[in-house]
């Protein structure tokens, strides 16, 4: 009973924070920007967060967190609109929604699809938020017993998970992670005070700028790839009226199952570090198709085919905050950037964050409710606006993206060298794509690298140089065991993928 | 897919080299320490070795699949245009202020647009400058060099 009393008090505390005018404004701005940027194919969640990250430098921690979080979960709301209307996902997590969403719009049922995905997203988000509220304090109490071994092992697990699901072979994903960690080590080594890999450049004293890295690797590289391909495909979405959004009774009755199953799948994958909305959406769709009485309906406009993945990815978006906030281990590159805000403001993420800054933690959680309600309003009545946005040609958009990247990066540090870095990382990011590597795991490695080294060092210091310490403690041993399984799977599937392709000439 | 192997050999080889360079540099330049009391060079050394190992894991299987021509679809014009535009911005930002830098950025990056129309680019550059000034200087209250003329 005392648990609920505490929960009630925390909710009140959180609402008090979240309902302030400033926080409401930034919540709205965040979800609005998230929807807008998520809508545009070619700007994913990560680019959206990177683009607006510079703004957060000048804000207090709570509005900054609220805003970026709003962009994060808002982007998948908007992304589904592009999937349905254009057959082009707005964000990777919305890719699955194209499979049945686009056929629905071809059948004149775009309105219904859009409404159902918004409802699905809200349901998924609600479940996710409830899970955070109920379980975060429990997880925190366990996590307070974590030692450096557990943190290190968990980070290894998260990184291997992220590389396993990234595009391209898992081994390449792991290589990207390691590359990212090395880049993350550039700059001052906190424990020893030594400047590493700086080559004497004053600008590298604090390390490579995360903003420059993310914007270059993702934003610039994406623009380069898209300029010509986007112009080949003129945009002409089916028009959507408000009335056309009303679903049939059949649609609604078919959706209950997908809501439940999607929310469960999504919450599970969201909580695991390394996996998130993309995997959740795919799994939810696969499960739905497997369990359906008429699987042949899928791919031709089955409402379950849009509802399940969209519920899943929004549930995953919310529960992704659980490991990030309670353990301080971000599960995805976007979360890593959000976590960086805490670090910049001098707040160290982890279980102590929840207990020492309850106003920030609960304020953020309550803002999730507010944000999702705002998103429902934005996505249903205002759908006409977004249809018009989607029709905007890419050749107007990409210079705007580049301008925002350059001015944004410059505004953070005031150093022109950061812009050089954006160019360099843009070239790197583009080359990586050409050779079949995905840059996403690199960012995760970059953010986690210094922390991993810290925990590794400390673990070995405490255990007097005993490398087996990671395996002797039960929790960390579990993480390491799962990591080992993931690693084996990654190597095996990479080599097997090659074996099946080898004979082809 | 033909030529995949060649790509992997190149990229894998690059990673092997990178890993070796990182490991050697760390070994030469920084104190390695012991496993119990790790110096600043220990972690980079380990990572360099791991990276090289991964590079080998990518390179070697690639050698098996060397059949076929090396085909990489490089978008040369977009790449050059975007790079040129960002570099122009970097060179101009402090000397000329961001307004002119934005104009250069817009103009140069638009060169890659197959449907390039001068009037539209001019309008776009103008509106982006105004928007950026509004958002970054007025809304966010940042002090960025707006307009300089060094001559």
mmCIF file of N, CA, C and O in Angstrom, chain A residues 262-304:
data_model
loop_
_atom_site.group_PDB
_atom_site.id
_atom_site.type_symbol
_atom_site.label_atom_id
_atom_site.label_comp_id
_atom_site.label_asym_id
_atom_site.label_seq_id
_atom_site.Cartn_x
_atom_site.Cartn_y
_atom_site.Cartn_z
ATOM 1 N N UNK A 262 0.641 -6.085 -29.622
ATOM 2 C CA UNK A 262 1.637 -5.095 -30.027
ATOM 3 C C UNK A 262 2.243 -4.385 -28.835
ATOM 4 O O UNK A 262 3.458 -4.189 -28.761
ATOM 5 N N UNK A 263 1.392 -4.013 -27.876
ATOM 6 C CA UNK A 263 1.898 -3.298 -26.705
ATOM 7 C C UNK A 263 2.845 -4.179 -25.906
ATOM 8 O O UNK A 263 3.875 -3.709 -25.408
ATOM 9 N N UNK A 264 2.510 -5.469 -25.795
ATOM 10 C CA UNK A 264 3.383 -6.357 -25.019
ATOM 11 C C UNK A 264 4.727 -6.519 -25.708
ATOM 12 O O UNK A 264 5.779 -6.386 -25.078
ATOM 13 N N UNK A 265 4.671 -6.821 -27.002
ATOM 14 C CA UNK A 265 5.921 -7.004 -27.753
ATOM 15 C C UNK A 265 6.769 -5.745 -27.679
ATOM 16 O O UNK A 265 7.972 -5.779 -27.420
ATOM 17 N N UNK A 266 6.107 -4.607 -27.900
ATOM 18 C CA UNK A 266 6.832 -3.341 -27.903
ATOM 19 C C UNK A 266 7.471 -3.033 -26.564
ATOM 20 O O UNK A 266 8.630 -2.632 -26.497
ATOM 21 N N UNK A 267 6.710 -3.221 -25.493
ATOM 22 C CA UNK A 267 7.261 -2.914 -24.174
ATOM 23 C C UNK A 267 8.475 -3.778 -23.887
ATOM 24 O O UNK A 267 9.458 -3.312 -23.317
ATOM 25 N N UNK A 268 8.395 -5.046 -24.307
ATOM 26 C CA UNK A 268 9.522 -5.944 -24.055
ATOM 27 C C UNK A 268 10.773 -5.475 -24.781
ATOM 28 O O UNK A 268 11.833 -5.301 -24.182
ATOM 29 N N UNK A 269 10.629 -5.248 -26.073
ATOM 30 C CA UNK A 269 11.817 -4.891 -26.838
ATOM 31 C C UNK A 269 12.325 -3.498 -26.513
ATOM 32 O O UNK A 269 13.501 -3.208 -26.678
ATOM 33 N N UNK A 270 11.431 -2.644 -26.072
ATOM 34 C CA UNK A 270 11.875 -1.302 -25.732
ATOM 35 C C UNK A 270 12.764 -1.295 -24.501
ATOM 36 O O UNK A 270 13.723 -0.541 -24.415
ATOM 37 N N UNK A 271 12.417 -2.170 -23.559
ATOM 38 C CA UNK A 271 13.165 -2.180 -22.311
ATOM 39 C C UNK A 271 14.563 -2.749 -22.494
ATOM 40 O O UNK A 271 15.490 -2.362 -21.802
ATOM 41 N N UNK A 272 14.706 -3.701 -23.430
ATOM 42 C CA UNK A 272 16.019 -4.286 -23.626
ATOM 43 C C UNK A 272 16.962 -3.269 -24.218
ATOM 44 O O UNK A 272 16.656 -2.653 -25.235
ATOM 45 N N UNK A 273 18.129 -3.105 -23.631
ATOM 46 C CA UNK A 273 19.070 -2.161 -24.239
ATOM 47 C C UNK A 273 19.531 -2.732 -25.581
ATOM 48 O O UNK A 273 19.788 -3.913 -25.694
ATOM 49 N N UNK A 274 19.611 -1.906 -26.575
ATOM 50 C CA UNK A 274 20.091 -2.370 -27.875
ATOM 51 C C UNK A 274 18.968 -2.618 -28.860
ATOM 52 O O UNK A 274 19.154 -2.482 -30.055
ATOM 53 N N UNK A 275 17.807 -2.995 -28.387
ATOM 54 C CA UNK A 275 16.682 -3.189 -29.302
ATOM 55 C C UNK A 275 15.680 -2.077 -29.062
ATOM 56 O O UNK A 275 15.703 -1.422 -28.038
ATOM 57 N N UNK A 276 14.804 -1.878 -30.015
ATOM 58 C CA UNK A 276 13.864 -0.773 -29.831
ATOM 59 C C UNK A 276 12.717 -0.871 -30.799
ATOM 60 O O UNK A 276 12.298 -1.966 -31.180
ATOM 61 N N UNK A 277 12.236 0.276 -31.226
ATOM 62 C CA UNK A 277 11.026 0.350 -32.030
ATOM 63 C C UNK A 277 11.055 -0.449 -33.315
ATOM 64 O O UNK A 277 10.055 -1.047 -33.709
ATOM 65 N N UNK A 278 12.210 -0.472 -33.978
ATOM 66 C CA UNK A 278 12.260 -1.149 -35.280
ATOM 67 C C UNK A 278 11.992 -2.632 -35.143
ATOM 68 O O UNK A 278 11.122 -3.206 -35.805
ATOM 69 N N UNK A 279 12.763 -3.267 -34.257
ATOM 70 C CA UNK A 279 12.580 -4.699 -34.030
ATOM 71 C C UNK A 279 11.187 -4.980 -33.501
ATOM 72 O O UNK A 279 10.532 -5.940 -33.915
ATOM 73 N N UNK A 280 10.717 -4.128 -32.600
ATOM 74 C CA UNK A 280 9.396 -4.343 -32.009
ATOM 75 C C UNK A 280 8.334 -4.358 -33.090
ATOM 76 O O UNK A 280 7.441 -5.214 -33.103
ATOM 77 N N UNK A 281 8.427 -3.402 -34.023
ATOM 78 C CA UNK A 281 7.425 -3.317 -35.077
ATOM 79 C C UNK A 281 7.444 -4.563 -35.951
ATOM 80 O O UNK A 281 6.395 -5.137 -36.270
ATOM 81 N N UNK A 282 8.635 -4.991 -36.337
ATOM 82 C CA UNK A 282 8.741 -6.181 -37.181
ATOM 83 C C UNK A 282 8.188 -7.410 -36.493
ATOM 84 O O UNK A 282 7.437 -8.197 -37.073
ATOM 85 N N UNK A 283 8.582 -7.592 -35.228
ATOM 86 C CA UNK A 283 8.116 -8.760 -34.484
ATOM 87 C C UNK A 283 6.611 -8.745 -34.318
ATOM 88 O O UNK A 283 5.938 -9.774 -34.469
ATOM 89 N N UNK A 284 6.065 -7.585 -34.001
ATOM 90 C CA UNK A 284 4.623 -7.502 -33.784
ATOM 91 C C UNK A 284 3.873 -7.880 -35.056
ATOM 92 O O UNK A 284 2.871 -8.589 -35.021
ATOM 93 N N UNK A 285 4.380 -7.397 -36.189
ATOM 94 C CA UNK A 285 3.730 -7.723 -37.464
ATOM 95 C C UNK A 285 3.810 -9.217 -37.730
ATOM 96 O O UNK A 285 2.828 -9.854 -38.107
ATOM 97 N N UNK A 286 5.008 -9.777 -37.515
ATOM 98 C CA UNK A 286 5.198 -11.205 -37.772
ATOM 99 C C UNK A 286 4.283 -12.038 -36.897
ATOM 100 O O UNK A 286 3.644 -12.989 -37.359
ATOM 101 N N UNK A 287 4.186 -11.683 -35.635
ATOM 102 C CA UNK A 287 3.335 -12.419 -34.705
ATOM 103 C C UNK A 287 1.881 -12.320 -35.130
ATOM 104 O O UNK A 287 1.131 -13.303 -35.164
ATOM 105 N N UNK A 288 1.461 -11.136 -35.493
ATOM 106 C CA UNK A 288 0.081 -10.918 -35.892
ATOM 107 C C UNK A 288 -0.265 -11.762 -37.106
ATOM 108 O O UNK A 288 -1.325 -12.374 -37.189
ATOM 109 N N UNK A 289 0.659 -11.788 -38.046
ATOM 110 C CA UNK A 289 0.407 -12.548 -39.271
ATOM 111 C C UNK A 289 0.342 -14.037 -38.966
ATOM 112 O O UNK A 289 -0.498 -14.760 -39.490
ATOM 113 N N UNK A 290 1.240 -14.478 -38.069
ATOM 114 C CA UNK A 290 1.271 -15.888 -37.702
ATOM 115 C C UNK A 290 -0.018 -16.306 -37.016
ATOM 116 O O UNK A 290 -0.511 -17.406 -37.201
ATOM 117 N N UNK A 291 -0.552 -15.427 -36.166
ATOM 118 C CA UNK A 291 -1.722 -15.792 -35.381
ATOM 119 C C UNK A 291 -3.035 -15.552 -36.117
ATOM 120 O O UNK A 291 -4.096 -15.914 -35.642
ATOM 121 N N UNK A 292 -2.963 -14.931 -37.284
ATOM 122 C CA UNK A 292 -4.208 -14.543 -37.939
ATOM 123 C C UNK A 292 -4.917 -15.755 -38.513
ATOM 124 O O UNK A 292 -4.297 -16.737 -38.904
ATOM 125 N N UNK A 293 -6.252 -15.616 -38.584
ATOM 126 C CA UNK A 293 -7.028 -16.707 -39.158
ATOM 127 C C UNK A 293 -6.898 -16.714 -40.679
ATOM 128 O O UNK A 293 -7.002 -17.743 -41.310
ATOM 129 N N UNK A 294 -6.723 -15.533 -41.250
ATOM 130 C CA UNK A 294 -6.523 -15.451 -42.690
ATOM 131 C C UNK A 294 -5.243 -14.678 -42.969
ATOM 132 O O UNK A 294 -5.293 -13.471 -43.256
ATOM 133 N N UNK A 295 -4.106 -15.329 -42.874
ATOM 134 C CA UNK A 295 -2.850 -14.590 -43.074
ATOM 135 C C UNK A 295 -2.734 -13.974 -44.467
ATOM 136 O O UNK A 295 -1.957 -13.049 -44.673
ATOM 137 N N UNK A 296 -3.532 -14.486 -45.401
ATOM 138 C CA UNK A 296 -3.416 -13.946 -46.754
ATOM 139 C C UNK A 296 -3.889 -12.507 -46.850
ATOM 140 O O UNK A 296 -3.589 -11.797 -47.806
ATOM 141 N N UNK A 297 -4.633 -12.033 -45.835
ATOM 142 C CA UNK A 297 -5.092 -10.650 -45.879
ATOM 143 C C UNK A 297 -3.959 -9.666 -45.675
ATOM 144 O O UNK A 297 -4.073 -8.490 -46.015
ATOM 145 N N UNK A 298 -2.867 -10.143 -45.071
ATOM 146 C CA UNK A 298 -1.767 -9.234 -44.753
ATOM 147 C C UNK A 298 -1.035 -8.842 -46.030
ATOM 148 O O UNK A 298 -0.822 -9.641 -46.913
ATOM 149 N N UNK A 299 -0.636 -7.609 -46.095
ATOM 150 C CA UNK A 299 0.038 -7.110 -47.282
ATOM 151 C C UNK A 299 -0.950 -6.532 -48.278
ATOM 152 O O UNK A 299 -0.580 -5.965 -49.292
ATOM 153 N N UNK A 300 -2.247 -6.705 -47.975
ATOM 154 C CA UNK A 300 -3.254 -6.174 -48.899
ATOM 155 C C UNK A 300 -4.171 -5.168 -48.222
ATOM 156 O O UNK A 300 -5.244 -4.868 -48.734
ATOM 157 N N UNK A 301 -3.783 -4.677 -47.090
ATOM 158 C CA UNK A 301 -4.628 -3.681 -46.435
ATOM 159 C C UNK A 301 -5.348 -4.206 -45.209
ATOM 160 O O UNK A 301 -6.452 -3.773 -44.918
ATOM 161 N N UNK A 302 -4.711 -5.119 -44.494
ATOM 162 C CA UNK A 302 -5.304 -5.603 -43.255
ATOM 163 C C UNK A 302 -5.035 -4.592 -42.156
ATOM 164 O O UNK A 302 -3.892 -4.217 -41.930
ATOM 165 N N UNK A 303 -6.087 -4.174 -41.478
ATOM 166 C CA UNK A 303 -5.911 -3.137 -40.469
ATOM 167 C C UNK A 303 -5.002 -3.612 -39.333
ATOM 168 O O UNK A 303 -4.267 -2.822 -38.738
ATOM 169 N N UNK A 304 -5.029 -4.932 -39.073
ATOM 170 C CA UNK A 304 -4.147 -5.450 -38.025
ATOM 171 C C UNK A 304 -2.689 -5.206 -38.388
ATOM 172 O O UNK A 304 -1.840 -5.048 -37.513
#
